[in-house]
Coordinates of C-alpha atoms and ligand atoms in Angstrom, one line a residue:
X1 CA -19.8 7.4 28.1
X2 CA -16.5 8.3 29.7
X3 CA -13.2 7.3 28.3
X4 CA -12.1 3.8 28.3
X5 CA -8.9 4.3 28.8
X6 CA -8.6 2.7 32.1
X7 CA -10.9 -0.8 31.4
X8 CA -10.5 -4.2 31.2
X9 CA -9.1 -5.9 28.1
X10 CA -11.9 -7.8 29.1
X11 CA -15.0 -5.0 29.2
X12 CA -13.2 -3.5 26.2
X13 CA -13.3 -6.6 24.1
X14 CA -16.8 -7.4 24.7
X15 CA -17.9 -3.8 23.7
X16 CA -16.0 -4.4 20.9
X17 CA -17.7 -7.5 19.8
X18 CA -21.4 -6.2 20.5
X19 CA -20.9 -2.8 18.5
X20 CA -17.7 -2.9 16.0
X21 CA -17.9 -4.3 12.8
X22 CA -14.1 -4.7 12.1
X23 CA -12.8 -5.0 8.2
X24 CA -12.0 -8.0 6.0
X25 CA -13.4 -9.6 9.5
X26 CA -15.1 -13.2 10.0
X27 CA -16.9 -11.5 12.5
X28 CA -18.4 -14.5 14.6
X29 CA -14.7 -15.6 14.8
X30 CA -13.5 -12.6 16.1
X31 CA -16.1 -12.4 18.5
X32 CA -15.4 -15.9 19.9
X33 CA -11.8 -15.0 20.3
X34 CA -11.7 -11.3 21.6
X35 CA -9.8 -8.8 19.5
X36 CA -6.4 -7.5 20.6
X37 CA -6.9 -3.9 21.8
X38 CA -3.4 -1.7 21.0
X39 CA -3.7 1.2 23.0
X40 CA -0.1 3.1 22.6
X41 CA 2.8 3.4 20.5
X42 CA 6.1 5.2 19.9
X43 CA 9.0 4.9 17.3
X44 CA 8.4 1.2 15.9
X45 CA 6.7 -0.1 19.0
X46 CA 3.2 -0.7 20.1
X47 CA 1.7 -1.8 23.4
X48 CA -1.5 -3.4 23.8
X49 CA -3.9 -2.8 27.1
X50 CA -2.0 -6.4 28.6
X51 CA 1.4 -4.7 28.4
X52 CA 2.3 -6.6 25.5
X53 CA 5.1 -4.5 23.6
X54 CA 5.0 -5.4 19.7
X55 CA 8.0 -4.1 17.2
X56 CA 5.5 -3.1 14.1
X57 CA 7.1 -4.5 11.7
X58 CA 4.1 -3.3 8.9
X59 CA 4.1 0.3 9.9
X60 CA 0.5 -0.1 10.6
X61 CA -1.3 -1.0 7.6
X62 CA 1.9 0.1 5.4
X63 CA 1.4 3.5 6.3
X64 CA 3.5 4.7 9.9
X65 CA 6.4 5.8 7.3
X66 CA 7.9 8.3 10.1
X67 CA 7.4 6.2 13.0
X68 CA 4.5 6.6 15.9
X69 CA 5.1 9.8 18.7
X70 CA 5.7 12.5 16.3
X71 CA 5.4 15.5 18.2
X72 CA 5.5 17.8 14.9
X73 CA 2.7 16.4 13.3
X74 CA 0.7 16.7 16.5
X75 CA 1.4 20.1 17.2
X76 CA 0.6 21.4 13.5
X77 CA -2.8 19.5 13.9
X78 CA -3.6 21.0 16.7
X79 CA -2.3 24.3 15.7
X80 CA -4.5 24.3 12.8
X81 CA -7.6 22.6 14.6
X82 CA -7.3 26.2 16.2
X83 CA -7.0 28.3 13.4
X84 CA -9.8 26.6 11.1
X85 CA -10.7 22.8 11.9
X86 CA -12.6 22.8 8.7
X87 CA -13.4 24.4 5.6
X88 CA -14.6 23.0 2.1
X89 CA -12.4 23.9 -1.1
X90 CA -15.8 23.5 -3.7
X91 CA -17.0 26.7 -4.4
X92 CA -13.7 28.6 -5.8
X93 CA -12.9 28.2 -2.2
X94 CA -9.2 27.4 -0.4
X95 CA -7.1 27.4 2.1
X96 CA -3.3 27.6 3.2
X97 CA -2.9 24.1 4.2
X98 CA -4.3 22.7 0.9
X99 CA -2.4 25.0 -0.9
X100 CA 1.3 24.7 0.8
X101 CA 0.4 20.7 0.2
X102 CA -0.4 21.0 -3.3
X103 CA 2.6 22.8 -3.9
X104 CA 4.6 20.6 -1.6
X105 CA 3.6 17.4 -3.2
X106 CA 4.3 18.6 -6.4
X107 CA 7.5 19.8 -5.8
X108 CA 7.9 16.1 -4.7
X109 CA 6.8 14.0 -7.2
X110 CA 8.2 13.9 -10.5
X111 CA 8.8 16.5 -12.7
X112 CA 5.8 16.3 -15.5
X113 CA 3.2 16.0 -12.2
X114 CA 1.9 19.5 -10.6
X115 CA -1.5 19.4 -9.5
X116 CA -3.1 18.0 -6.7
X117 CA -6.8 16.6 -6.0
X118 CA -7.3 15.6 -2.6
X119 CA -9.5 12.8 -1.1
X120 CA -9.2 10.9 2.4
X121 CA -8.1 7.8 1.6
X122 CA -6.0 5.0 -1.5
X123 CA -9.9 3.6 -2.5
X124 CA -11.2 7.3 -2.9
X125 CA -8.0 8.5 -4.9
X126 CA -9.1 5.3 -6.9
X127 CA -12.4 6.2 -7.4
X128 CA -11.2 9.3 -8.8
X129 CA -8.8 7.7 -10.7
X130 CA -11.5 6.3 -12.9
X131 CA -14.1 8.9 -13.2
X132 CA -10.8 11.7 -13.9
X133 CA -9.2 9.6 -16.9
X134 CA -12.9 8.7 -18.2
X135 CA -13.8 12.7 -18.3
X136 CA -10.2 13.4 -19.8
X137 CA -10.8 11.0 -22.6
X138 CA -14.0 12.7 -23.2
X139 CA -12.7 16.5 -22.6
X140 CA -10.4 15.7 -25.5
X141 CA -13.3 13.8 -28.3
X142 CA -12.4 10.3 -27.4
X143 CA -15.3 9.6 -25.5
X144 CA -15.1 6.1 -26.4
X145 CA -11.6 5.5 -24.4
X146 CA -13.2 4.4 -21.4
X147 CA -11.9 0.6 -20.1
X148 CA -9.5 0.1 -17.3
X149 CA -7.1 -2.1 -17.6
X150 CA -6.1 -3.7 -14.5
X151 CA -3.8 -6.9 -13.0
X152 CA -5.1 -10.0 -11.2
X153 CA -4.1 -9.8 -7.1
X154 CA -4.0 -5.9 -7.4
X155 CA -5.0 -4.1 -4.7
X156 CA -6.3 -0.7 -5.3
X157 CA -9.1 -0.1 -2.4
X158 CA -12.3 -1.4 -1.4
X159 CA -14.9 1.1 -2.3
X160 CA -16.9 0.4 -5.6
X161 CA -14.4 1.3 -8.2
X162 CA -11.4 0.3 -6.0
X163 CA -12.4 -3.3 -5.3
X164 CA -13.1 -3.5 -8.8
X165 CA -9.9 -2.5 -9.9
X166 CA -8.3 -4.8 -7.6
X167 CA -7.6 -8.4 -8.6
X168 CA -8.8 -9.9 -5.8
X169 CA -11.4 -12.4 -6.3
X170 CA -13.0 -13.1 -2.5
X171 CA -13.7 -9.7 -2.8
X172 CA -15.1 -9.4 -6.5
X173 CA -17.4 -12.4 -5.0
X174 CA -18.9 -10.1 -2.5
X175 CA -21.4 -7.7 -4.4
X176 CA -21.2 -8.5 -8.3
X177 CA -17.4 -6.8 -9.1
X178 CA -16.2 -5.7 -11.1
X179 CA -18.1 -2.2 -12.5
X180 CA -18.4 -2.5 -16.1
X181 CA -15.5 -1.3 -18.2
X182 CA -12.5 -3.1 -16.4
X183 CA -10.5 -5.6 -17.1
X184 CA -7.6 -7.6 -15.5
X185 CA -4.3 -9.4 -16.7
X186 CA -1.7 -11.4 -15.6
X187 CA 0.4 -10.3 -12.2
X188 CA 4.4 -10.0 -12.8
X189 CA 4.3 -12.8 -10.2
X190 CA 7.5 -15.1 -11.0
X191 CA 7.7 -17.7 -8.5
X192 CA 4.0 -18.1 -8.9
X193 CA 3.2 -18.1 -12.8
X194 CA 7.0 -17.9 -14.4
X195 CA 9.3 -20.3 -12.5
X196 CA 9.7 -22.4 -15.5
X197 CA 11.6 -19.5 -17.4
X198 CA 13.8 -16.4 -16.1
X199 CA 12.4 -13.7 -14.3
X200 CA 13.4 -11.6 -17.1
X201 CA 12.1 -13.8 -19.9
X202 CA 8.6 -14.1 -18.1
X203 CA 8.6 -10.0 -17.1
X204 CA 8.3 -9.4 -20.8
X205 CA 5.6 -12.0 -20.9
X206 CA 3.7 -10.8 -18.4
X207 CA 4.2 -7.1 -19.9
X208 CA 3.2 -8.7 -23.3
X209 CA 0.2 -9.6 -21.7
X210 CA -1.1 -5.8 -21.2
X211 CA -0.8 -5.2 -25.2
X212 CA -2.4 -8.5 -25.7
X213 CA -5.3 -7.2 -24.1
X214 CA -5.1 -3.5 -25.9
X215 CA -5.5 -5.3 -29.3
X216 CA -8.1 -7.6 -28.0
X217 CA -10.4 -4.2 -26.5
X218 CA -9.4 -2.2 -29.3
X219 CA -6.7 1.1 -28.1
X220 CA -9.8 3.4 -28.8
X221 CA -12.0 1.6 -25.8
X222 CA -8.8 1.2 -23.3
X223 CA -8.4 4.3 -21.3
X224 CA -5.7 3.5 -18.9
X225 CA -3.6 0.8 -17.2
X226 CA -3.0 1.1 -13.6
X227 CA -0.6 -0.8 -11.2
X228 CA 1.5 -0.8 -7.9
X229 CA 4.9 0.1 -8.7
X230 CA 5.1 -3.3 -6.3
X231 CA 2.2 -5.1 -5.2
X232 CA 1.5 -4.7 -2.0
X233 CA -1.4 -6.2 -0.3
X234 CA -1.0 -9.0 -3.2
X235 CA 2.0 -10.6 -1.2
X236 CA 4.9 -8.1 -1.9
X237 CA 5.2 -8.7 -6.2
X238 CA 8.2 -7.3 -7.3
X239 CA 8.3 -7.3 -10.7
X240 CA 11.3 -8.3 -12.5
X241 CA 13.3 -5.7 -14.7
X242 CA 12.0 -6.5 -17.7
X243 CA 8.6 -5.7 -16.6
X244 CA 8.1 -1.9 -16.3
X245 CA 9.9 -0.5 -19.2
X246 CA 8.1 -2.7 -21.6
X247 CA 4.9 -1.7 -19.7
X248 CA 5.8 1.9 -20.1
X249 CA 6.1 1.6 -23.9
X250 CA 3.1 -0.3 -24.7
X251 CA 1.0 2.5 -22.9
X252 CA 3.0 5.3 -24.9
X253 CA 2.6 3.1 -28.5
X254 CA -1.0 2.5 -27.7
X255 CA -1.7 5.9 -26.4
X256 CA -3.3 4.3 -23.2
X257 CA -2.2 6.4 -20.0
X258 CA -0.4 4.6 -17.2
X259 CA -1.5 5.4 -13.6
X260 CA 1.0 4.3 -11.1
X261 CA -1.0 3.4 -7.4
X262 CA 1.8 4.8 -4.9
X263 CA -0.4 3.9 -2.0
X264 CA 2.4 1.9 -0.3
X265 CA 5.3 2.7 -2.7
X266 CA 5.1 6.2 -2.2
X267 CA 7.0 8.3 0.3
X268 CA 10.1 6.3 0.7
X269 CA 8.8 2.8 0.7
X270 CA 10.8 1.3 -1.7
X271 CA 13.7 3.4 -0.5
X272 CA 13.5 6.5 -3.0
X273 CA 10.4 9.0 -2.4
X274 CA 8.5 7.0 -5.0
X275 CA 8.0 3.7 -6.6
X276 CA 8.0 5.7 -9.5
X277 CA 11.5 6.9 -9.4
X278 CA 12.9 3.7 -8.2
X279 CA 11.7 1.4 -11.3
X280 CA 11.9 5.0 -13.4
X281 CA 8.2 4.7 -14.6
X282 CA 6.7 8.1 -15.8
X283 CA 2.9 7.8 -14.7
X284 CA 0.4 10.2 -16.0
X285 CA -1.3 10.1 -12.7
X286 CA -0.6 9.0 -9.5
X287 CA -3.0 7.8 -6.7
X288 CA -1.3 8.2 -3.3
X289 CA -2.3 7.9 0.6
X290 CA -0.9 6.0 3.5
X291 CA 2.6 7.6 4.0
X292 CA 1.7 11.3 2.8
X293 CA 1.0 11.9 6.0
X294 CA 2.2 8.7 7.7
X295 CA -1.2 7.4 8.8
X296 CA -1.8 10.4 11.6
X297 CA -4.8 11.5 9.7
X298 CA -6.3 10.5 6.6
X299 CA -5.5 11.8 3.4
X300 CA -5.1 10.7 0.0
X301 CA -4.7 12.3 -3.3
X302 CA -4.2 12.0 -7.0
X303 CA -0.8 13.5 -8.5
X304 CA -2.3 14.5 -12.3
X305 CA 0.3 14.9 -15.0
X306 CA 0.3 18.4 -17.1
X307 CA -1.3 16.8 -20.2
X308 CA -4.6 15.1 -18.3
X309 CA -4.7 19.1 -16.7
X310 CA -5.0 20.2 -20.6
X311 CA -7.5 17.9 -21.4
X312 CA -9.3 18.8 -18.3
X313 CA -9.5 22.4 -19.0
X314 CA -11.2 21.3 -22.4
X315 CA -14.2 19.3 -20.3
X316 CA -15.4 22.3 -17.9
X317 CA -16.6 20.9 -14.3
X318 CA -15.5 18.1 -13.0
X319 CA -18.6 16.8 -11.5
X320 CA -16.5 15.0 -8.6
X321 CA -15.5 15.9 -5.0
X322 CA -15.4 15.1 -1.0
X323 CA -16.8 17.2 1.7
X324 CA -13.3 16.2 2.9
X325 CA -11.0 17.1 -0.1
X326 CA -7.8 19.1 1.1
X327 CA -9.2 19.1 4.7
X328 CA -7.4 21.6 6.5
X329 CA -5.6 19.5 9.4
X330 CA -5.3 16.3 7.4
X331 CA -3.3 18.9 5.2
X332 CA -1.6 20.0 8.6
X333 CA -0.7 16.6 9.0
X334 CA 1.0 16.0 6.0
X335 CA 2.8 19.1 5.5
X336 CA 4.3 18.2 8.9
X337 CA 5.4 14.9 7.8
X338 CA 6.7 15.7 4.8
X339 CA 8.5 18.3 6.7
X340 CA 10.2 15.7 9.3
X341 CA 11.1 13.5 6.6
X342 CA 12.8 15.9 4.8
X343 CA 14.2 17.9 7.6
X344 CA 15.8 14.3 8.7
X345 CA 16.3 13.0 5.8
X346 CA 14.1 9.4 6.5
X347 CA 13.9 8.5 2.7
X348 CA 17.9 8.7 1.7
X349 CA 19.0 7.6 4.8
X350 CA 16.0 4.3 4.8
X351 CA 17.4 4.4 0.5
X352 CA 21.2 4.3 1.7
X353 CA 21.9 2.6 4.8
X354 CA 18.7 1.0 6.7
X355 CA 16.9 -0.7 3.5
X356 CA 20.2 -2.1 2.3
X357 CA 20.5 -3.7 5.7
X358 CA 17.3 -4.7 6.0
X359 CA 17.4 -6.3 2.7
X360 CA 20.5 -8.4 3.3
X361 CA 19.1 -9.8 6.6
X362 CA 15.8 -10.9 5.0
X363 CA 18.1 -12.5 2.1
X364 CA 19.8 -14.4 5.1
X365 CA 16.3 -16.6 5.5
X366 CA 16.8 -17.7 2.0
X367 CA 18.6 -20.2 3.4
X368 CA 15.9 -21.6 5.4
X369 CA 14.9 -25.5 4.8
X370 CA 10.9 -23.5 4.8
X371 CA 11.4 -20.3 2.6
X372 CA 11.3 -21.0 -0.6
X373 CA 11.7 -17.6 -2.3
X374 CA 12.5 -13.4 -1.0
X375 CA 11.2 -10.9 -2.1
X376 CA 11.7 -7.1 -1.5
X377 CA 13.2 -3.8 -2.4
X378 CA 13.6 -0.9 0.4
X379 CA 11.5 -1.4 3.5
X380 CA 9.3 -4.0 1.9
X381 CA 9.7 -8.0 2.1
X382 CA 8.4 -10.9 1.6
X383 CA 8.9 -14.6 2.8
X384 CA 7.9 -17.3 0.3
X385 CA 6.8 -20.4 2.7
X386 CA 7.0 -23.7 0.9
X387 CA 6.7 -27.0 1.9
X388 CA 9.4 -28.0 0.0
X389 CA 12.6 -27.0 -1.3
X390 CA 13.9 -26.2 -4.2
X391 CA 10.6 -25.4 -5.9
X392 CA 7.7 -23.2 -6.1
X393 CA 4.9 -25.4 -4.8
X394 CA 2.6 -24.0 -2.7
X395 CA 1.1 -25.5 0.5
X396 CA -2.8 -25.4 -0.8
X397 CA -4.1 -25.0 2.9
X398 CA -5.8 -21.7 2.4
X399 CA -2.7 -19.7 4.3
X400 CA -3.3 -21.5 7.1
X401 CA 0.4 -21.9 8.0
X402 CA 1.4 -18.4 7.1
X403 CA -1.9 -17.5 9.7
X404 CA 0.0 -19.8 12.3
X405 CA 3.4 -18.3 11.1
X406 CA 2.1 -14.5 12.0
X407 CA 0.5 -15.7 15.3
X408 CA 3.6 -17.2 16.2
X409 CA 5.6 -14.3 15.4
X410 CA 3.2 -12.4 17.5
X411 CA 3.8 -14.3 20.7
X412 CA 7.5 -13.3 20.2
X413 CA 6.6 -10.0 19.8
X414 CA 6.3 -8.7 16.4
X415 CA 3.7 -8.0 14.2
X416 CA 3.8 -9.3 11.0
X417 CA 1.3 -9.9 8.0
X418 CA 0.7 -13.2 6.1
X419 CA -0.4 -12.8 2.7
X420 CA -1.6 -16.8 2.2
X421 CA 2.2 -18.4 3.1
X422 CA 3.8 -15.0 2.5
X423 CA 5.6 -13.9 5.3
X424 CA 5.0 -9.9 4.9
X425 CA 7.0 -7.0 6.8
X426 CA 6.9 -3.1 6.1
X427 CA 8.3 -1.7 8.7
X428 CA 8.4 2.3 9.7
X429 CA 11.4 3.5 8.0
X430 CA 13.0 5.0 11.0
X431 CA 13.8 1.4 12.3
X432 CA 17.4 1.1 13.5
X433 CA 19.8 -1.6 12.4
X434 CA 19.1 -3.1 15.9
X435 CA 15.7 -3.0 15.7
X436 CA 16.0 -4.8 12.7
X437 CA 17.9 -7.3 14.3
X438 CA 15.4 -7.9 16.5
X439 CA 12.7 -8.1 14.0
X440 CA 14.4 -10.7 12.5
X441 CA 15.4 -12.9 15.7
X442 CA 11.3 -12.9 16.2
X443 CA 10.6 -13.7 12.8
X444 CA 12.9 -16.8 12.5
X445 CA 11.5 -18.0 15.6
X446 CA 8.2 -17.9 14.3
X447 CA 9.5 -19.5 11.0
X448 CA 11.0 -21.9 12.5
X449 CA 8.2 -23.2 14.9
X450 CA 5.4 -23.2 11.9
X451 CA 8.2 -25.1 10.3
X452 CA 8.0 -27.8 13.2
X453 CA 4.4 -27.9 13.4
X454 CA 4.4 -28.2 9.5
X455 CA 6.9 -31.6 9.7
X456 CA 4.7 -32.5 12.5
X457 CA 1.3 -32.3 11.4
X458 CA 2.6 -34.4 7.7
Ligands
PXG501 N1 -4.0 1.2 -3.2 C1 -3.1 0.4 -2.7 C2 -1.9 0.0 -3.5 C3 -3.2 0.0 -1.4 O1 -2.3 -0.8 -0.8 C4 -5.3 1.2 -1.3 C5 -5.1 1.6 -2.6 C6 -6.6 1.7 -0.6 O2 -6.3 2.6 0.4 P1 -7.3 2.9 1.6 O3 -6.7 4.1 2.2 O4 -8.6 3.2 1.0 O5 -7.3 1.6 2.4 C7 -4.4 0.4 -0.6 C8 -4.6 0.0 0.8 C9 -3.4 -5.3 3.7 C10 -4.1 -4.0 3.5 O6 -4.0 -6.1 4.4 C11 -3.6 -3.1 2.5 C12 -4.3 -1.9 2.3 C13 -5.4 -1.6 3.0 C14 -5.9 -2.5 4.0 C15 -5.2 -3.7 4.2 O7 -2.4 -5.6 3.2 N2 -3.9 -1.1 1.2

């Protein structure tokens, strides 16, 4: 077939419907509607094949950290395409981009983590996750260490293991999740489960909950707790700063290890190079993705502390692996990226000037008659939409107006998620102070029309 470049929105979206099964898709609905085909992008904008120009104000899928049109990443890929497009690192095998990654992520990440295992994606640094802290507990004679602790409206992937350590339901529904050995606890989610007390009085309640649930397993079956630093996918949670300290000493009195998911958080998110360093949480491992190479290839890996390395060295092989682990130019990718945002210094400046501004124009909609709470830290937000103020009721219409909000918001040019009535943006962090501007002239006009339509459809 030759390229499509040159096609009708039409012909494309038609192909599209008879062959491509998209993700998290009703696909009948899709079909009867046509999907919008993107077909270019550069700094924070994309274009779709109508000339629509879009400000992406969610990076992608939280992921576009350096912005779209980086010529450094492309060249390195295709530099190393060149040299060796592929090899495997099984078989007491490597190569110098896995190797100048490894030593670059560790270098990175705090101090305590120095080793690197590679996957492609957040769900397969998950999937390690689990089997990696299950064979620790068993290099070291506790064999018997082996649940998961997890939170309700995590999200953590959606392979096996992933989608079961996630907290959402819909998708626990689909195929009999969770695996056995996990378990879930309350979300630090204060305007939904704590608005009754402070946010600091209910972050040590919802802490409280994760030892509630070590005494009820038993610390010698819990193996590990994991969590986003933020939640993400779950509607932008930031947890209040009760939360993680007391999180961080239940796992060290209980001996359970902590595994921090910097799939989104990580490099420069939340407006430091980790999630970790912003709400100071030492993780014995962390799963990352997404922004390690800002979403040019895919690559993921998990960031294991020096004690779970011990351990391991006591348990022999690890009977686990990718054909795709360390590939050679998703390595390329994200050396280049890491490169670019050090050489330019994305993360301070996004930590010191751009998410400080950000911030303080998304505070500005607190003020409107249909946001009922913000949320956010660095280059993440989130727009509570209520459907009336002051309070925390929700609107119990299945997100239908935040579906209406994005759509709207669309129209005026920006792309934004809705998580239920959460208005969500996570924008590349190279965005200007104009651009942000912008972003939030579209998003109050799309605020303010579901608003209308809201009062008019009561
Ligand atoms: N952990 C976290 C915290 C994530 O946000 C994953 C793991 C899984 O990563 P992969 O690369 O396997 O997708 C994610 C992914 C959304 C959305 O709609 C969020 C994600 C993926 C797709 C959609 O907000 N996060």
């Amino acid at each position: 077939m030759e390229g499509l470049h040159n096609t009708s929105t039409d012909t494309l979206q038609q192909l599209d419907a008879m062959h491509h099964l998209h993700p998290f898709t009703d696909t009948k609905a899709l079909n009867q509607k046509g999907a919008r085909i993107i077909e270019r992008a550069e700094g924070v904008y994309l274009w779709d094949t109508e000339g629509n120009r879009f400000l992406d104000g969610m990076a992608g899928l939280w992921c576009v950290n350096a912005g779209y049109g980086r010529r450094e990443i492309l060249d390195a890929v295709y530099q190393q395409m060149q040299q060796l497009p592929y090899y495997n690192t099984f078989f007491q095998t490597s190569h110098p981009p896995v190797i100048e990654l490894a030593a670059r992520v560790a270098e990175l990440t705090p101090e305590h983590l120095n080793r690197v295992f590679f996957c492609s994606s957040g769900s397969e640094a998950n999937d390690t996750v689990v089997r990696m802290v299950r064979h620790y507990w068993s290099a070291v004679g506790k064999p018997e260490k082996k649940v998961i602790i997890s939170r309700e409206n995590a999200y953590h992937g959606s392979t096996m293991a992933g989608a079961s350590l996630g907290g959402m339901k819909p998708m626990h529904k689909q195929g009999g999740l969770p695996i056995a050995d996990i378990e879930h606890i309350m979300q630090p989610h204060w305007f939904a489960l704590g608005y009754d007390s402070s946010p600091e009085a209910f972050g040590v309640r919802a802490a409280n909950a994760l030892e509630e649930k070590i005494i009820e397993l038993g610390a010698g079956n819990v193996a590990a707790f994991i969590a986003e630093p933020v939640q993400g996918a779950g509607g932008v949670i930031v947890p209040p700063s009760t939360y993680w300290p007391l999180i961080q000493e239940i796992c060290t009195r209980h001996d359970v290890l902590l595994v921090a998911d910097e799939v989104i958080c990580g490099f420069g998110r939340t407006g430091k190079w980790f999630g970790s360093d912003q709400f100071e949480i030492t993780a014995d491992l962390m799963a990352i993705a997404k922004g390690l190479s800002s979403g040019y290839l895919p690559i993921g890996a998990v960031v294991v502390g020096d004690r779970i390395v011990e351990g391991l060295e006591q348990g022999g092989d690890f009977n686990h692996g990718y054909t795709y682990s360390g590939h050679p130019a998703c390595a390329a990718a994200a050396i280049a990226n890491i490169e670019l945002m050090q050489r330019e210094r994305i993360v301070e400046i996004a930590g010191e000037r751009i998410a400080p501004y950000f911030q303080s124009r998304l505070q500005e909609l607190a003020e409107h008659p249909f946001v009922g709470q913000i949320r956010g830290v660095g280059l993440l937000g989130a727009m509570q939409l209520v459907p009336e103020k002051p309070g925390n009721q929700q609107f119990g219409t299945d997100g239908s107006i935040g579906s209406f909000c994005r759509d709207r918001c669309m129209e005026n040019g920006l792309i934004m998620r809705a998580v239920d009535d959460a208005m969500i943006l996570s924008p590349p962090l190279t965005i200007s102070e104009a651009q942000i501007d912008e972003l939030f002239a579209s998003a109050r006009i799309g605020i303010d029309l579901a608003h209308q339509h809201w009062l008019e459809t009561q």
